[in-house]
PDB file of C-alpha atoms in Angstrom:
ATOM      1  CA  MET O1309      -9.204  54.949   7.793  1.00 96.00           C
ATOM      2  CA  THR O1310      -9.855  51.514   6.350  1.00 97.00           C
ATOM      3  CA  LYS O1311     -12.608  49.240   7.565  1.00 98.00           C
ATOM      4  CA  GLU O1312      -9.961  46.910   8.985  1.00 98.00           C
ATOM      5  CA  GLU O1313      -8.311  49.763  10.880  1.00 98.00           C
ATOM      6  CA  PHE O1314     -11.699  50.672  12.350  1.00 98.00           C
ATOM      7  CA  ARG O1315     -12.281  47.063  13.394  1.00 97.00           C
ATOM      8  CA  LYS O1316      -8.925  47.013  15.193  1.00 97.00           C
ATOM      9  CA  LEU O1317      -9.815  50.249  17.005  1.00 96.00           C
ATOM     10  CA  THR O1318     -12.911  48.541  18.382  1.00 96.00           C
ATOM     11  CA  ASP O1319     -10.901  45.667  19.879  1.00 96.00           C
ATOM     12  CA  ASN O1320     -10.852  47.980  22.897  1.00 96.00           C
ATOM     13  CA  ILE O1321     -13.591  50.354  24.044  1.00 98.00           C
ATOM     14  CA  LEU O1322     -13.715  53.211  21.520  1.00 98.00           C
ATOM     15  CA  LEU O1323     -14.665  56.578  22.999  1.00 98.00           C
ATOM     16  CA  LEU O1324     -16.661  59.019  20.884  1.00 98.00           C
ATOM     17  CA  ASP O1325     -17.443  62.639  21.688  1.00 98.00           C
ATOM     18  CA  GLY O1326     -20.526  64.063  23.393  1.00 98.00           C
ATOM     19  CA  ALA O1327     -23.263  66.461  22.372  1.00 98.00           C
ATOM     20  CA  THR O1328     -22.764  69.246  19.886  1.00 98.00           C
ATOM     21  CA  GLY O1329     -26.156  70.936  19.454  1.00 95.00           C
ATOM     22  CA  SER O1330     -27.062  71.384  23.112  1.00 95.00           C
ATOM     23  CA  ASN O1331     -23.614  72.816  23.812  1.00 97.00           C
ATOM     24  CA  LEU O1332     -23.838  75.226  20.880  1.00 97.00           C
ATOM     25  CA  MET O1333     -27.182  76.488  22.187  1.00 94.00           C
ATOM     26  CA  ALA O1334     -25.630  76.911  25.618  1.00 93.00           C
ATOM     27  CA  SER O1335     -22.967  79.014  23.875  1.00 96.00           C
ATOM     28  CA  GLY O1336     -25.539  81.332  22.327  1.00 95.00           C
ATOM     29  CA  MET O1337     -26.702  79.681  19.111  1.00 96.00           C
ATOM     30  CA  PRO O1338     -30.308  80.778  18.435  1.00 95.00           C
ATOM     31  CA  ARG O1339     -33.091  78.321  17.659  1.00 91.00           C
ATOM     32  CA  GLY O1340     -34.444  77.960  14.141  1.00 91.00           C
ATOM     33  CA  ILE O1341     -31.371  79.071  12.235  1.00 96.00           C
ATOM     34  CA  CYS O1342     -29.081  77.021  10.003  1.00 97.00           C
ATOM     35  CA  THR O1343     -26.733  75.402  12.511  1.00 97.00           C
ATOM     36  CA  GLU O1344     -24.031  74.810   9.924  1.00 98.00           C
ATOM     37  CA  THR O1345     -23.672  78.449   8.884  1.00 98.00           C
ATOM     38  CA  TRP O1346     -23.750  79.593  12.521  1.00 98.00           C
ATOM     39  CA  VAL O1347     -20.904  77.194  13.293  1.00 98.00           C
ATOM     40  CA  ILE O1348     -18.916  78.459  10.313  1.00 98.00           C
ATOM     41  CA  GLU O1349     -19.280  81.980  11.707  1.00 98.00           C
ATOM     42  CA  HIS O1350     -18.239  80.826  15.208  1.00 98.00           C
ATOM     43  CA  LYS O1351     -15.202  78.662  14.534  1.00 98.00           C
ATOM     44  CA  ASP O1352     -13.767  79.330  17.976  1.00 98.00           C
ATOM     45  CA  ILE O1353     -16.852  77.942  19.734  1.00 98.00           C
ATOM     46  CA  ILE O1354     -16.955  74.623  17.873  1.00 98.00           C
ATOM     47  CA  GLN O1355     -13.200  74.152  18.037  1.00 98.00           C
ATOM     48  CA  ASN O1356     -13.091  74.910  21.767  1.00 98.00           C
ATOM     49  CA  LEU O1357     -15.808  72.309  22.307  1.00 98.00           C
ATOM     50  CA  GLN O1358     -14.105  69.678  20.185  1.00 98.00           C
ATOM     51  CA  ARG O1359     -10.723  70.428  21.737  1.00 98.00           C
ATOM     52  CA  ALA O1360     -12.289  69.842  25.156  1.00 98.00           C
ATOM     53  CA  TYR O1361     -13.689  66.499  23.998  1.00 98.00           C
ATOM     54  CA  ILE O1362     -10.259  65.446  22.784  1.00 98.00           C
ATOM     55  CA  GLN O1363      -8.725  66.468  26.103  1.00 98.00           C
ATOM     56  CA  ALA O1364     -11.444  64.455  27.865  1.00 98.00           C
ATOM     57  CA  GLY O1365     -10.433  61.341  25.932  1.00 98.00           C
ATOM     58  CA  SER O1366     -12.536  61.273  22.752  1.00 98.00           C
ATOM     59  CA  GLN O1367     -10.877  59.225  20.031  1.00 98.00           C
ATOM     60  CA  ILE O1368     -13.435  60.218  17.392  1.00 98.00           C
ATOM     61  CA  ILE O1369     -14.948  63.684  17.035  1.00 98.00           C
ATOM     62  CA  TYR O1370     -17.951  64.309  14.811  1.00 98.00           C
ATOM     63  CA  ALA O1371     -17.477  67.065  12.242  1.00 98.00           C
ATOM     64  CA  PRO O1372     -20.407  69.520  12.625  1.00 98.00           C
ATOM     65  CA  THR O1373     -21.957  68.483   9.297  1.00 98.00           C
ATOM     66  CA  PHE O1374     -25.112  66.980  10.850  1.00 97.00           C
ATOM     67  CA  GLY O1375     -27.578  69.031   8.783  1.00 97.00           C
ATOM     68  CA  GLY O1376     -25.334  69.501   5.772  1.00 98.00           C
ATOM     69  CA  ASN O1377     -27.469  67.533   3.332  1.00 98.00           C
ATOM     70  CA  CYS O1378     -29.195  69.117   0.342  1.00 98.00           C
ATOM     71  CA  MET O1379     -32.720  68.774   1.753  1.00 96.00           C
ATOM     72  CA  ASN O1380     -31.930  70.630   4.963  1.00 97.00           C
ATOM     73  CA  LEU O1381     -29.809  73.295   3.288  1.00 98.00           C
ATOM     74  CA  GLU O1382     -32.564  73.875   0.721  1.00 97.00           C
ATOM     75  CA  LYS O1383     -34.871  74.963   3.574  1.00 96.00           C
ATOM     76  CA  HIS O1384     -32.400  77.743   4.382  1.00 97.00           C
ATOM     77  CA  GLY O1385     -31.806  78.775   0.758  1.00 97.00           C
ATOM     78  CA  LEU O1386     -28.314  77.291   0.838  1.00 98.00           C
ATOM     79  CA  ARG O1387     -28.590  74.376  -1.583  1.00 97.00           C
ATOM     80  CA  ASP O1388     -25.864  75.826  -3.804  1.00 97.00           C
ATOM     81  CA  LYS O1389     -23.461  76.114  -0.832  1.00 98.00           C
ATOM     82  CA  ILE O1390     -23.454  72.425   0.092  1.00 98.00           C
ATOM     83  CA  GLU O1391     -19.863  71.730  -0.902  1.00 98.00           C
ATOM     84  CA  GLU O1392     -18.457  74.905   0.634  1.00 98.00           C
ATOM     85  CA  ILE O1393     -20.314  74.337   3.907  1.00 98.00           C
ATOM     86  CA  ASN O1394     -19.335  70.698   4.334  1.00 98.00           C
ATOM     87  CA  ARG O1395     -15.707  71.227   3.340  1.00 98.00           C
ATOM     88  CA  THR O1396     -15.325  74.151   5.720  1.00 98.00           C
ATOM     89  CA  LEU O1397     -16.813  72.275   8.657  1.00 98.00           C
ATOM     90  CA  VAL O1398     -14.687  69.173   8.080  1.00 98.00           C
ATOM     91  CA  GLY O1399     -11.693  71.474   7.908  1.00 98.00           C
ATOM     92  CA  TYR O1400     -12.448  72.911  11.346  1.00 98.00           C
ATOM     93  CA  SER O1401     -12.393  69.417  12.871  1.00 98.00           C
ATOM     94  CA  ARG O1402      -9.410  68.219  10.836  1.00 98.00           C
ATOM     95  CA  GLU O1403      -7.333  71.051  12.301  1.00 98.00           C
ATOM     96  CA  LEU O1404      -7.750  69.418  15.721  1.00 98.00           C
ATOM     97  CA  ALA O1405      -7.351  65.756  14.747  1.00 97.00           C
ATOM     98  CA  GLY O1406      -4.265  63.557  14.603  1.00 91.00           C
ATOM     99  CA  ASN O1407      -2.340  61.662  17.274  1.00 92.00           C
ATOM    100  CA  GLY O1408      -4.989  58.969  17.552  1.00 95.00           C
ATOM    101  CA  VAL O1409      -7.976  61.293  17.109  1.00 98.00           C
ATOM    102  CA  TYR O1410     -10.183  60.731  14.061  1.00 98.00           C
ATOM    103  CA  VAL O1411     -12.875  62.790  12.348  1.00 98.00           C
ATOM    104  CA  ALA O1412     -16.271  61.322  11.492  1.00 98.00           C
ATOM    105  CA  GLY O1413     -18.351  62.943   8.799  1.00 98.00           C
ATOM    106  CA  ASP O1414     -21.698  63.391  10.542  1.00 98.00           C
ATOM    107  CA  ILE O1415     -24.883  62.756   8.539  1.00 98.00           C
ATOM    108  CA  THR O1416     -28.478  62.368   9.645  1.00 98.00           C
ATOM    109  CA  THR O1417     -32.055  61.843   8.568  1.00 97.00           C
ATOM    110  CA  SER O1418     -33.813  64.075   6.071  1.00 95.00           C
ATOM    111  CA  GLY O1419     -36.741  64.098   8.491  1.00 91.00           C
ATOM    112  CA  SER O1420     -38.933  62.424   5.868  1.00 91.00           C
ATOM    113  CA  PHE O1421     -40.137  58.832   5.774  1.00 89.00           C
ATOM    114  CA  ILE O1422     -39.553  56.502   2.844  1.00 87.00           C
ATOM    115  CA  THR O1423     -42.821  54.884   1.835  1.00 79.00           C
ATOM    116  CA  ALA O1424     -43.803  52.820  -1.181  1.00 74.00           C
ATOM    117  CA  ASP O1425     -46.245  55.435  -2.443  1.00 76.00           C
ATOM    118  CA  GLY O1426     -44.789  58.568  -0.856  1.00 80.00           C
ATOM    119  CA  ASP O1427     -43.079  61.702  -2.113  1.00 88.00           C
ATOM    120  CA  TYR O1428     -39.742  60.574  -0.661  1.00 93.00           C
ATOM    121  CA  THR O1429     -38.214  57.418  -2.093  1.00 94.00           C
ATOM    122  CA  TYR O1430     -35.185  55.245  -1.462  1.00 95.00           C
ATOM    123  CA  GLU O1431     -33.629  56.711  -4.610  1.00 95.00           C
ATOM    124  CA  ASP O1432     -34.130  60.260  -3.284  1.00 96.00           C
ATOM    125  CA  ALA O1433     -32.411  59.320  -0.025  1.00 97.00           C
ATOM    126  CA  PHE O1434     -29.603  57.514  -1.839  1.00 98.00           C
ATOM    127  CA  LYS O1435     -28.851  60.555  -4.005  1.00 98.00           C
ATOM    128  CA  MET O1436     -29.004  62.933  -1.014  1.00 98.00           C
ATOM    129  CA  TYR O1437     -26.523  60.879   0.998  1.00 98.00           C
ATOM    130  CA  GLN O1438     -24.329  60.113  -1.995  1.00 98.00           C
ATOM    131  CA  GLU O1439     -23.825  63.819  -2.651  1.00 98.00           C
ATOM    132  CA  GLN O1440     -22.975  64.731   0.938  1.00 98.00           C
ATOM    133  CA  ILE O1441     -20.793  61.682   1.606  1.00 98.00           C
ATOM    134  CA  ARG O1442     -18.780  62.258  -1.573  1.00 98.00           C
ATOM    135  CA  ILE O1443     -18.037  65.817  -0.434  1.00 98.00           C
ATOM    136  CA  LEU O1444     -17.169  64.677   3.104  1.00 98.00           C
ATOM    137  CA  ALA O1445     -14.860  61.932   1.855  1.00 98.00           C
ATOM    138  CA  ASP O1446     -13.098  64.340  -0.500  1.00 98.00           C
ATOM    139  CA  ALA O1447     -12.727  66.794   2.393  1.00 98.00           C
ATOM    140  CA  GLY O1448     -10.734  64.265   4.397  1.00 98.00           C
ATOM    141  CA  ILE O1449     -12.967  62.549   6.933  1.00 98.00           C
ATOM    142  CA  ASP O1450     -11.740  59.261   8.430  1.00 98.00           C
ATOM    143  CA  LEU O1451     -15.132  57.567   8.686  1.00 98.00           C
ATOM    144  CA  ILE O1452     -18.879  58.268   8.465  1.00 98.00           C
ATOM    145  CA  ALA O1453     -21.410  58.517  11.289  1.00 98.00           C
ATOM    146  CA  ALA O1454     -25.083  58.260  10.327  1.00 98.00           C
ATOM    147  CA  GLU O1455     -26.798  59.281  13.549  1.00 98.00           C
ATOM    148  CA  THR O1456     -30.205  60.097  15.020  1.00 97.00           C
ATOM    149  CA  MET O1457     -31.754  58.051  12.246  1.00 97.00           C
ATOM    150  CA  ILE O1458     -35.517  57.500  12.436  1.00 96.00           C
ATOM    151  CA  ASN O1459     -36.185  55.227   9.477  1.00 94.00           C
ATOM    152  CA  ILE O1460     -34.514  51.889   8.742  1.00 96.00           C
ATOM    153  CA  GLU O1461     -34.945  52.190   4.977  1.00 96.00           C
ATOM    154  CA  GLU O1462     -33.387  55.651   4.899  1.00 97.00           C
ATOM    155  CA  THR O1463     -30.427  54.420   6.950  1.00 98.00           C
ATOM    156  CA  LEU O1464     -29.934  51.555   4.524  1.00 98.00           C
ATOM    157  CA  ALA O1465     -29.854  54.139   1.727  1.00 98.00           C
ATOM    158  CA  ALA O1466     -27.070  55.953   3.607  1.00 98.00           C
ATOM    159  CA  VAL O1467     -25.029  52.758   3.897  1.00 98.00           C
ATOM    160  CA  ASP O1468     -25.513  51.965   0.221  1.00 98.00           C
ATOM    161  CA  ALA O1469     -24.655  55.535  -0.770  1.00 98.00           C
ATOM    162  CA  ALA O1470     -21.452  55.448   1.264  1.00 98.00           C
ATOM    163  CA  ALA O1471     -20.348  52.218  -0.402  1.00 98.00           C
ATOM    164  CA  SER O1472     -20.996  53.737  -3.824  1.00 98.00           C
ATOM    165  CA  VAL O1473     -18.571  56.639  -3.344  1.00 98.00           C
ATOM    166  CA  CYS O1474     -15.893  55.522  -0.860  1.00 98.00           C
ATOM    167  CA  ASP O1475     -14.435  52.653   1.169  1.00 98.00           C
ATOM    168  CA  LEU O1476     -14.656  54.416   4.529  1.00 98.00           C
ATOM    169  CA  PRO O1477     -16.167  52.725   7.595  1.00 98.00           C
ATOM    170  CA  ILE O1478     -19.718  53.761   8.473  1.00 98.00           C
ATOM    171  CA  MET O1479     -21.275  53.759  11.955  1.00 98.00           C
ATOM    172  CA  CYS O1480     -25.089  53.823  12.116  1.00 98.00           C
ATOM    173  CA  THR O1481     -27.199  54.750  15.116  1.00 98.00           C
ATOM    174  CA  MET O1482     -30.969  54.905  15.390  1.00 98.00           C
ATOM    175  CA  THR O1483     -32.903  57.007  17.854  1.00 96.00           C
ATOM    176  CA  VAL O1484     -35.311  54.774  19.766  1.00 95.00           C
ATOM    177  CA  GLU O1485     -37.719  54.632  22.686  1.00 94.00           C
ATOM    178  CA  ALA O1486     -36.652  52.916  25.907  1.00 93.00           C
ATOM    179  CA  ASP O1487     -38.139  49.637  24.620  1.00 94.00           C
ATOM    180  CA  GLY O1488     -36.067  49.834  21.443  1.00 95.00           C
ATOM    181  CA  SER O1489     -38.925  50.808  19.139  1.00 96.00           C
ATOM    182  CA  ILE O1490     -38.247  53.219  16.278  1.00 95.00           C
ATOM    183  CA  PHE O1491     -40.641  56.114  15.719  1.00 86.00           C
ATOM    184  CA  SER O1492     -41.310  55.242  12.076  1.00 87.00           C
ATOM    185  CA  GLY O1493     -41.739  51.521  12.764  1.00 88.00           C
ATOM    186  CA  GLY O1494     -39.556  48.542  13.557  1.00 93.00           C
ATOM    187  CA  ASN O1495     -37.062  48.334  16.379  1.00 96.00           C
ATOM    188  CA  ALA O1496     -33.373  48.741  17.114  1.00 97.00           C
ATOM    189  CA  VAL O1497     -32.561  45.045  16.775  1.00 98.00           C
ATOM    190  CA  GLU O1498     -34.236  44.743  13.365  1.00 97.00           C
ATOM    191  CA  ALA O1499     -32.398  47.848  12.237  1.00 98.00           C
ATOM    192  CA  ALA O1500     -29.043  46.569  13.504  1.00 98.00           C
ATOM    193  CA  VAL O1501     -29.414  43.211  11.759  1.00 98.00           C
ATOM    194  CA  SER O1502     -30.450  44.840   8.472  1.00 98.00           C
ATOM    195  CA  LEU O1503     -27.647  47.392   8.630  1.00 98.00           C
ATOM    196  CA  GLU O1504     -24.996  44.790   9.360  1.00 98.00           C
ATOM    197  CA  ALA O1505     -26.194  42.798   6.359  1.00 98.00           C
ATOM    198  CA  ALA O1506     -25.989  45.944   4.226  1.00 98.00           C
ATOM    199  CA  GLY O1507     -22.366  46.555   5.199  1.00 98.00           C
ATOM    200  CA  ALA O1508     -22.420  48.867   8.237  1.00 98.00           C
ATOM    201  CA  ASP O1509     -19.270  48.622  10.364  1.00 98.00           C
ATOM    202  CA  ALA O1510     -20.920  49.377  13.732  1.00 98.00           C
ATOM    203  CA  VAL O1511     -24.552  49.781  14.771  1.00 98.00           C
ATOM    204  CA  GLY O1512     -26.512  50.954  17.769  1.00 98.00           C
ATOM    205  CA  ILE O1513     -28.415  53.856  19.258  1.00 98.00           C
ATOM    206  CA  ASN O1514     -27.923  57.538  19.941  1.00 97.00           C
ATOM    207  CA  CYS O1515     -29.967  60.390  21.366  1.00 95.00           C
ATOM    208  CA  SER O1516     -33.105  58.595  22.565  1.00 84.00           C
ATOM    209  CA  VAL O1517     -33.215  58.380  26.344  1.00 94.00           C
ATOM    210  CA  GLY O1518     -30.648  58.076  29.101  1.00 96.00           C
ATOM    211  CA  PRO O1519     -28.204  55.165  29.434  1.00 97.00           C
ATOM    212  CA  ASP O1520     -30.101  53.830  32.448  1.00 96.00           C
ATOM    213  CA  GLN O1521     -33.032  52.898  30.176  1.00 96.00           C
ATOM    214  CA  LEU O1522     -31.077  51.184  27.413  1.00 97.00           C
ATOM    215  CA  VAL O1523     -29.440  48.148  29.008  1.00 97.00           C
ATOM    216  CA  SER O1524     -31.874  45.616  27.526  1.00 97.00           C
ATOM    217  CA  VAL O1525     -31.788  47.320  24.111  1.00 97.00           C
ATOM    218  CA  VAL O1526     -27.988  47.227  23.942  1.00 98.00           C
ATOM    219  CA  ARG O1527     -27.903  43.634  25.160  1.00 98.00           C
ATOM    220  CA  SER O1528     -30.441  42.569  22.533  1.00 98.00           C
ATOM    221  CA  ILE O1529     -28.506  44.278  19.728  1.00 98.00           C
ATOM    222  CA  LYS O1530     -25.264  42.645  20.875  1.00 98.00           C
ATOM    223  CA  GLU O1531     -26.901  39.213  20.868  1.00 98.00           C
ATOM    224  CA  ASN O1532     -27.995  39.628  17.257  1.00 98.00           C
ATOM    225  CA  VAL O1533     -25.012  41.168  15.442  1.00 98.00           C
ATOM    226  CA  SER O1534     -21.325  40.379  15.086  1.00 98.00           C
ATOM    227  CA  ILE O1535     -20.124  43.957  14.534  1.00 98.00           C
ATOM    228  CA  PRO O1536     -19.442  46.547  17.284  1.00 98.00           C
ATOM    229  CA  VAL O1537     -22.421  48.004  19.147  1.00 98.00           C
ATOM    230  CA  ILE O1538     -22.661  51.778  19.650  1.00 98.00           C
ATOM    231  CA  ALA O1539     -24.262  53.559  22.614  1.00 98.00           C
ATOM    232  CA  LYS O1540     -24.391  57.374  22.513  1.00 98.00           C
ATOM    233  CA  PRO O1541     -27.396  58.271  24.705  1.00 98.00           C
ATOM    234  CA  ASN O1542     -28.658  61.508  26.202  1.00 97.00           C
ATOM    235  CA  ALA O1543     -27.833  62.725  29.705  1.00 97.00           C
ATOM    236  CA  GLY O1544     -31.073  61.248  31.012  1.00 92.00           C
ATOM    237  CA  MET O1545     -34.565  62.514  30.319  1.00 85.00           C
ATOM    238  CA  PRO O1546     -34.952  66.284  29.925  1.00 83.00           C
ATOM    239  CA  VAL O1547     -37.477  68.596  31.518  1.00 85.00           C
ATOM    240  CA  ILE O1548     -38.282  71.979  30.005  1.00 84.00           C
ATOM    241  CA  ASP O1549     -37.592  74.949  32.271  1.00 84.00           C
ATOM    242  CA  ASP O1550     -39.571  78.205  32.363  1.00 82.00           C
ATOM    243  CA  LYS O1551     -37.353  79.651  29.613  1.00 78.00           C
ATOM    244  CA  GLY O1552     -38.069  76.774  27.241  1.00 78.00           C
ATOM    245  CA  ASN O1553     -34.665  75.156  27.681  1.00 79.00           C
ATOM    246  CA  ALA O1554     -34.168  71.399  28.036  1.00 81.00           C
ATOM    247  CA  VAL O1555     -32.581  70.503  31.369  1.00 85.00           C
ATOM    248  CA  TYR O1556     -31.206  66.966  31.559  1.00 91.00           C
ATOM    249  CA  SER O1557     -31.469  64.830  34.661  1.00 88.00           C
ATOM    250  CA  MET O1558     -28.053  63.167  34.936  1.00 95.00           C
ATOM    251  CA  ASN O1559     -24.753  64.490  36.140  1.00 97.00           C
ATOM    252  CA  ALA O1560     -21.474  63.279  34.661  1.00 98.00           C
ATOM    253  CA  ASP O1561     -20.727  60.665  37.332  1.00 98.00           C
ATOM    254  CA  ASP O1562     -24.181  59.079  37.139  1.00 97.00           C
ATOM    255  CA  PHE O1563     -23.980  59.051  33.344  1.00 98.00           C
ATOM    256  CA  ALA O1564     -20.597  57.316  33.433  1.00 98.00           C
ATOM    257  CA  ARG O1565     -21.825  54.737  35.926  1.00 98.00           C
ATOM    258  CA  HIS O1566     -24.744  53.821  33.680  1.00 98.00           C
ATOM    259  CA  MET O1567     -22.508  53.836  30.603  1.00 98.00           C
ATOM    260  CA  LYS O1568     -20.318  51.254  32.315  1.00 98.00           C
ATOM    261  CA  ALA O1569     -23.404  49.052  32.595  1.00 98.00           C
ATOM    262  CA  LEU O1570     -24.040  49.476  28.852  1.00 98.00           C
ATOM    263  CA  ILE O1571     -20.449  48.454  28.142  1.00 98.00           C
ATOM    264  CA  GLU O1572     -20.927  45.376  30.323  1.00 98.00           C
ATOM    265  CA  SER O1573     -24.070  44.657  28.278  1.00 98.00           C
ATOM    266  CA  GLY O1574     -22.139  44.716  25.010  1.00 98.00           C
ATOM    267  CA  ALA O1575     -21.515  48.280  23.861  1.00 98.00           C
ATOM    268  CA  SER O1576     -17.944  48.829  22.703  1.00 98.00           C
ATOM    269  CA  VAL O1577     -18.269  52.201  20.919  1.00 98.00           C
ATOM    270  CA  VAL O1578     -19.553  54.778  23.406  1.00 98.00           C
ATOM    271  CA  GLY O1579     -20.134  58.495  23.820  1.00 98.00           C
ATOM    272  CA  GLY O1580     -22.865  60.970  24.690  1.00 98.00           C
ATOM    273  CA  CYS O1581     -25.638  62.868  22.958  1.00 98.00           C
ATOM    274  CA  CYS O1582     -27.966  65.684  24.054  1.00 96.00           C
ATOM    275  CA  GLY O1583     -27.131  67.213  27.417  1.00 96.00           C
ATOM    276  CA  THR O1584     -23.645  65.712  27.666  1.00 98.00           C
ATOM    277  CA  THR O1585     -20.490  67.824  27.852  1.00 98.00           C
ATOM    278  CA  PRO O1586     -16.743  67.161  27.882  1.00 98.00           C
ATOM    279  CA  ALA O1587     -17.074  66.493  31.629  1.00 98.00           C
ATOM    280  CA  PHE O1588     -19.375  63.563  30.832  1.00 98.00           C
ATOM    281  CA  ILE O1589     -16.902  62.136  28.334  1.00 98.00           C
ATOM    282  CA  LYS O1590     -14.076  62.536  30.843  1.00 98.00           C
ATOM    283  CA  ALA O1591     -16.135  60.654  33.432  1.00 98.00           C
ATOM    284  CA  VAL O1592     -16.797  57.826  30.973  1.00 98.00           C
ATOM    285  CA  HIS O1593     -13.116  57.757  30.062  1.00 98.00           C
ATOM    286  CA  ASP O1594     -12.185  57.422  33.712  1.00 98.00           C
ATOM    287  CA  VAL O1595     -14.488  54.452  34.336  1.00 96.00           C
ATOM    288  CA  ILE O1596     -13.326  52.477  31.290  1.00 92.00           C
ATOM    289  CA  ARG O1597      -9.594  53.153  31.365  1.00 79.00           C
TER     290      ARG O1597
END
């Protein structure tokens, strides 16, 4: 996909997929393991989930490469498997794509903060993203999604790294508090403005809180950028049950109703994050089509 083709897609509301991780855990994935290798071993589970998202109306599905960077894989002793893991996971999603459905190569934060005098630098982040994005692009993704980002500088490194290895569009979403503040400092509007200037093709928020708490954040981002605004929030605020599981507060219809308000506030690329299922995406599809 070219950047111009992506821009044309966003002339209308572009529907993303919903959560991956929370649905994998609901399907039996244990905590604390390497998600990527578990998914490789359970191809049917991830493909059934992504197939359901496509049937619900998703136009872009995220390849399950979220933690496929060298820093995360190193923690699991899998640094030398980075290319095999990412190529395999993109392949699973590519088997389902086509007919107006596109595959985003999913990347995320290292979990570390870039600081002037720290152990993790912009150059470290740039090299980490450059390696993964090159593999993803070679594997056949249509675009890049940098999501659940917690540090503006690290996200800028991802945008720069993408531009250094390919011409694919890149969507960037930060995870924020209800007031738009970012955990590591700054806020969603500052991030969006900086990322647009760096060359991002769409900016916004994901994960975070529920859509009911993000109207002012989305509106503020829209007022300050000229590129599409993304909203991919959680299914409300979770509570932890007696088994340690996160239980989210919204049902699909309530989620879709609040997502409609975010669209009216300026979001044009929408989907769901933690706690959402294909039923949520179907409900959003039904309110916007």
